[in-house]
Amino acid sequence: ENVLTQSPGTVSLSPGERATLSCRASQSVSSSYFAWYQQKPGQAPRLLIYGVSSRATGIPDRFSGTGSGTDFTLTISRVEPEDFAVYFCQQYGSPPLTFGGGTKVEIK
Amino acid sequence: EVQLVDSGGGLVQPGGSLRLSCAASGSTFSTYNMNWVRQAPGKGLEWVSYISSSDTKYYADSVKGRFTISRDNAKNSLYLQMNSLRAEDTAVYYCARDYGRGGHTYWYFDLWGRGTQVTVSS
């Protein structure tokens, strides 16, 4: 299976700063089948990005996704207070679909 | 607004069984392709099972032969029957809707329940 490794495990930022979250796949992800989710404590995950760079409905444009092959990035251009959460990447190009272990964005 | 509400979790002994439910609001549940995804304590997410609107089913290797996914469109409900439970099945279980509707599956998830805790321990 395609193992996804997210880095860093935790990033500490102040509101207004830029966040860059990475996800590396053990095998190339086919056809841009890559997504990102946000999860806050006690809440369900929320779809942010699909198809590497397409924002889901209602997701603000400060969230952007880039990447190809084995390296993917989620960028939050200016972190807002409501963005402090855990972020998961997911590949769905080859079965079984797999998720990364998560990156926690915490308040500095 | 469509919502998913998971339920049925609890504490069960190794080798025991549990049935999870996921109730969907709204009238178009029959067109949804649905999944179960779990999250073990302190770990990432793991896809468990899928059922299409036309009843096609898939399972992760880790649960194949032990778990059974099903749906009742008349009740707007999704189920996961879990048998022969093991300690490694301990997790929060989420039902999750595939982005696709009807005959098309996208394999990413645009609506999730809040999860139900399953603990397998003696």
XYZ file of C-alpha atoms in Angstrom:
230
model
C 0.000 0.000 0.000
C 0.999 3.602 -0.528
C 2.251 4.923 2.827
C 1.880 8.667 3.414
C 4.292 10.428 5.777
C 3.389 13.911 6.981
C 5.837 16.492 8.275
C 6.305 18.168 10.569
C 4.364 16.331 13.245
C 3.538 19.628 14.933
C 4.048 23.217 13.817
C 3.676 26.218 16.123
C 2.530 29.437 14.483
C 1.089 32.815 15.351
C -2.105 34.032 13.672
C -1.254 35.712 10.380
C 1.766 33.516 9.683
C 2.089 31.169 6.727
C 1.755 27.413 7.274
C 3.402 24.876 4.977
C 2.451 21.246 5.584
C 4.099 18.410 3.686
C 3.018 14.901 2.772
C 5.305 12.397 1.090
C 4.046 9.189 -0.516
C 6.044 5.955 -0.678
C 4.838 5.449 -4.276
C 3.863 7.911 -6.948
C 0.211 8.992 -6.664
C -1.554 8.500 -9.951
C -3.674 11.076 -11.721
C -3.615 13.753 -9.020
C -5.793 11.654 -6.717
C -4.840 13.511 -3.553
C -6.849 15.226 -0.800
C -6.443 17.124 2.462
C -8.708 17.220 5.536
C -8.891 19.353 8.668
C -9.921 17.926 12.026
C -10.586 19.857 15.222
C -10.783 18.163 18.643
C -14.017 16.249 19.094
C -15.157 17.005 15.559
C -15.403 15.066 12.337
C -12.778 15.614 9.655
C -13.637 18.248 7.028
C -12.651 17.987 3.383
C -10.439 20.932 2.381
C -8.768 19.997 -0.907
C -9.287 17.269 -3.534
C -7.594 16.556 -6.827
C -4.363 18.014 -5.339
C -5.476 21.639 -5.664
C -9.268 21.984 -5.871
C -10.877 23.572 -2.824
C -14.007 21.921 -1.460
C -17.227 23.884 -1.134
C -16.967 26.717 1.363
C -13.218 26.444 1.919
C -11.546 29.886 1.997
C -8.894 30.709 -0.578
C -6.159 31.017 2.047
C -5.980 27.206 1.763
C -4.131 25.885 -1.279
C -2.768 22.524 -2.351
C 0.108 21.729 -4.677
C 2.272 18.796 -5.647
C 2.652 15.782 -7.876
C 4.208 12.329 -7.887
C 5.243 11.666 -4.311
C 5.423 15.145 -2.776
C 2.411 17.235 -1.849
C 1.947 20.447 0.127
C -0.920 22.175 1.876
C -0.365 25.891 2.403
C -2.353 28.217 4.617
C -1.357 31.678 3.451
C -2.271 33.483 6.683
C -3.309 31.304 9.590
C -6.565 32.380 11.241
C -7.505 31.437 14.837
C -10.026 28.865 13.528
C -7.296 27.091 11.520
C -5.551 25.597 14.548
C -6.289 21.916 14.070
C -4.855 18.640 12.793
C -4.487 18.188 9.036
C -4.489 14.840 7.238
C -3.484 14.009 3.695
C -5.062 11.192 1.677
C -4.239 9.420 -1.578
C -6.916 7.660 -3.583
C -4.970 6.800 -6.698
C -4.288 3.200 -5.797
C -6.190 0.843 -3.532
C -6.364 0.755 -0.647
C -6.804 4.467 -0.180
C -4.526 5.650 2.617
C -4.146 8.599 4.956
C -1.142 10.274 6.517
C -0.562 10.408 10.253
C -1.458 14.079 10.535
C 0.199 17.427 11.225
C -0.971 19.471 14.178
C -1.018 23.241 13.710
C -0.898 24.788 17.156
C -0.857 28.316 18.494
C 2.600 29.658 19.244
C -28.305 20.651 5.940
C -27.443 16.981 5.571
C -25.908 15.366 8.646
C -24.515 11.963 9.548
C -24.896 10.657 13.113
C -22.833 7.629 14.120
C -23.826 5.408 17.040
C -23.486 1.915 18.478
C -19.964 1.987 19.843
C -18.974 0.691 23.256
C -16.745 -1.617 25.252
C -16.571 -5.223 24.047
C -14.379 -8.181 24.911
C -11.956 -9.669 22.386
C -13.834 -12.055 20.130
C -17.099 -10.194 20.662
C -19.397 -8.410 18.254
C -20.780 -4.925 17.829
C -23.044 -3.244 15.276
C -22.451 0.380 14.371
C -25.108 2.588 12.798
C -24.990 5.830 10.876
C -28.192 7.803 10.394
C -28.399 10.315 7.584
C -30.782 13.236 7.429
C -32.272 14.243 4.109
C -34.051 12.338 1.391
C -31.255 11.410 -0.996
C -29.362 8.851 1.096
C -30.026 6.145 -1.500
C -27.795 7.970 -3.984
C -24.844 8.190 -1.599
C -21.800 5.937 -1.778
C -20.804 5.423 1.862
C -17.743 4.406 3.845
C -16.540 3.593 7.318
C -13.190 5.101 8.384
C -11.551 4.549 11.765
C -8.955 6.328 13.880
C -7.029 4.425 16.517
C -5.879 6.344 19.596
C -3.110 8.775 18.681
C -2.950 7.527 15.106
C -4.052 8.567 11.662
C -7.148 7.634 9.733
C -7.699 4.168 8.244
C -10.304 3.334 5.598
C -12.345 0.284 6.658
C -15.168 -0.391 4.210
C -17.242 0.967 1.309
C -20.759 0.375 -0.001
C -22.064 1.899 -3.182
C -25.570 3.115 -3.900
C -26.021 -0.140 -5.860
C -24.717 -2.295 -2.982
C -21.184 -3.020 -4.235
C -18.976 -3.604 -1.186
C -15.241 -3.398 -0.478
C -13.239 -4.035 2.683
C -9.759 -3.326 3.994
C -7.665 -6.478 4.302
C -7.469 -5.936 8.078
C -11.234 -6.465 8.503
C -12.139 -8.716 5.573
C -14.115 -11.745 6.717
C -14.901 -10.173 10.104
C -16.795 -6.964 9.289
C -19.897 -6.569 7.108
C -21.147 -3.271 5.725
C -24.807 -2.808 4.818
C -27.386 -0.119 4.262
C -31.138 0.381 4.597
C -32.208 3.160 2.274
C -35.763 3.147 3.665
C -34.287 4.085 7.044
C -31.566 6.379 5.633
C -29.060 4.274 7.539
C -25.649 2.688 7.134
C -24.392 -0.171 9.290
C -21.173 -1.959 10.162
C -21.474 -5.405 11.742
C -18.195 -6.160 13.487
C -17.469 -9.745 14.573
C -14.406 -11.458 16.055
C -13.208 -8.130 17.399
C -9.562 -7.683 18.330
C -7.712 -5.184 20.500
C -6.334 -3.568 17.346
C -9.889 -2.723 16.251
C -10.075 -0.187 19.101
C -10.740 3.166 17.454
C -13.221 5.923 16.794
C -15.318 4.827 13.821
C -16.647 7.444 11.413
C -19.170 7.045 8.653
C -18.193 9.158 5.663
C -19.955 10.021 2.435
C -18.115 9.718 -0.866
C -18.059 12.892 -2.932
C -19.650 10.992 -5.806
C -23.326 10.189 -6.214
C -24.939 7.183 -7.774
C -22.712 5.358 -10.229
C -19.553 7.400 -9.757
C -17.140 6.962 -6.849
C -14.444 9.546 -6.194
C -12.864 7.980 -3.089
C -12.609 11.161 -1.065
C -15.147 12.170 1.538
C -17.174 15.343 1.746
C -19.372 14.607 4.780
C -18.471 12.807 7.992
C -20.236 11.760 11.154
C -18.776 12.774 14.486
C -17.669 9.233 15.233
C -18.445 6.491 17.735
C -15.847 4.952 20.066
C -15.206 1.212 19.949
C -13.006 -0.268 22.664
C -12.009 -3.925 22.551
C -10.609 -5.010 25.899
C -11.026 -7.685 28.517
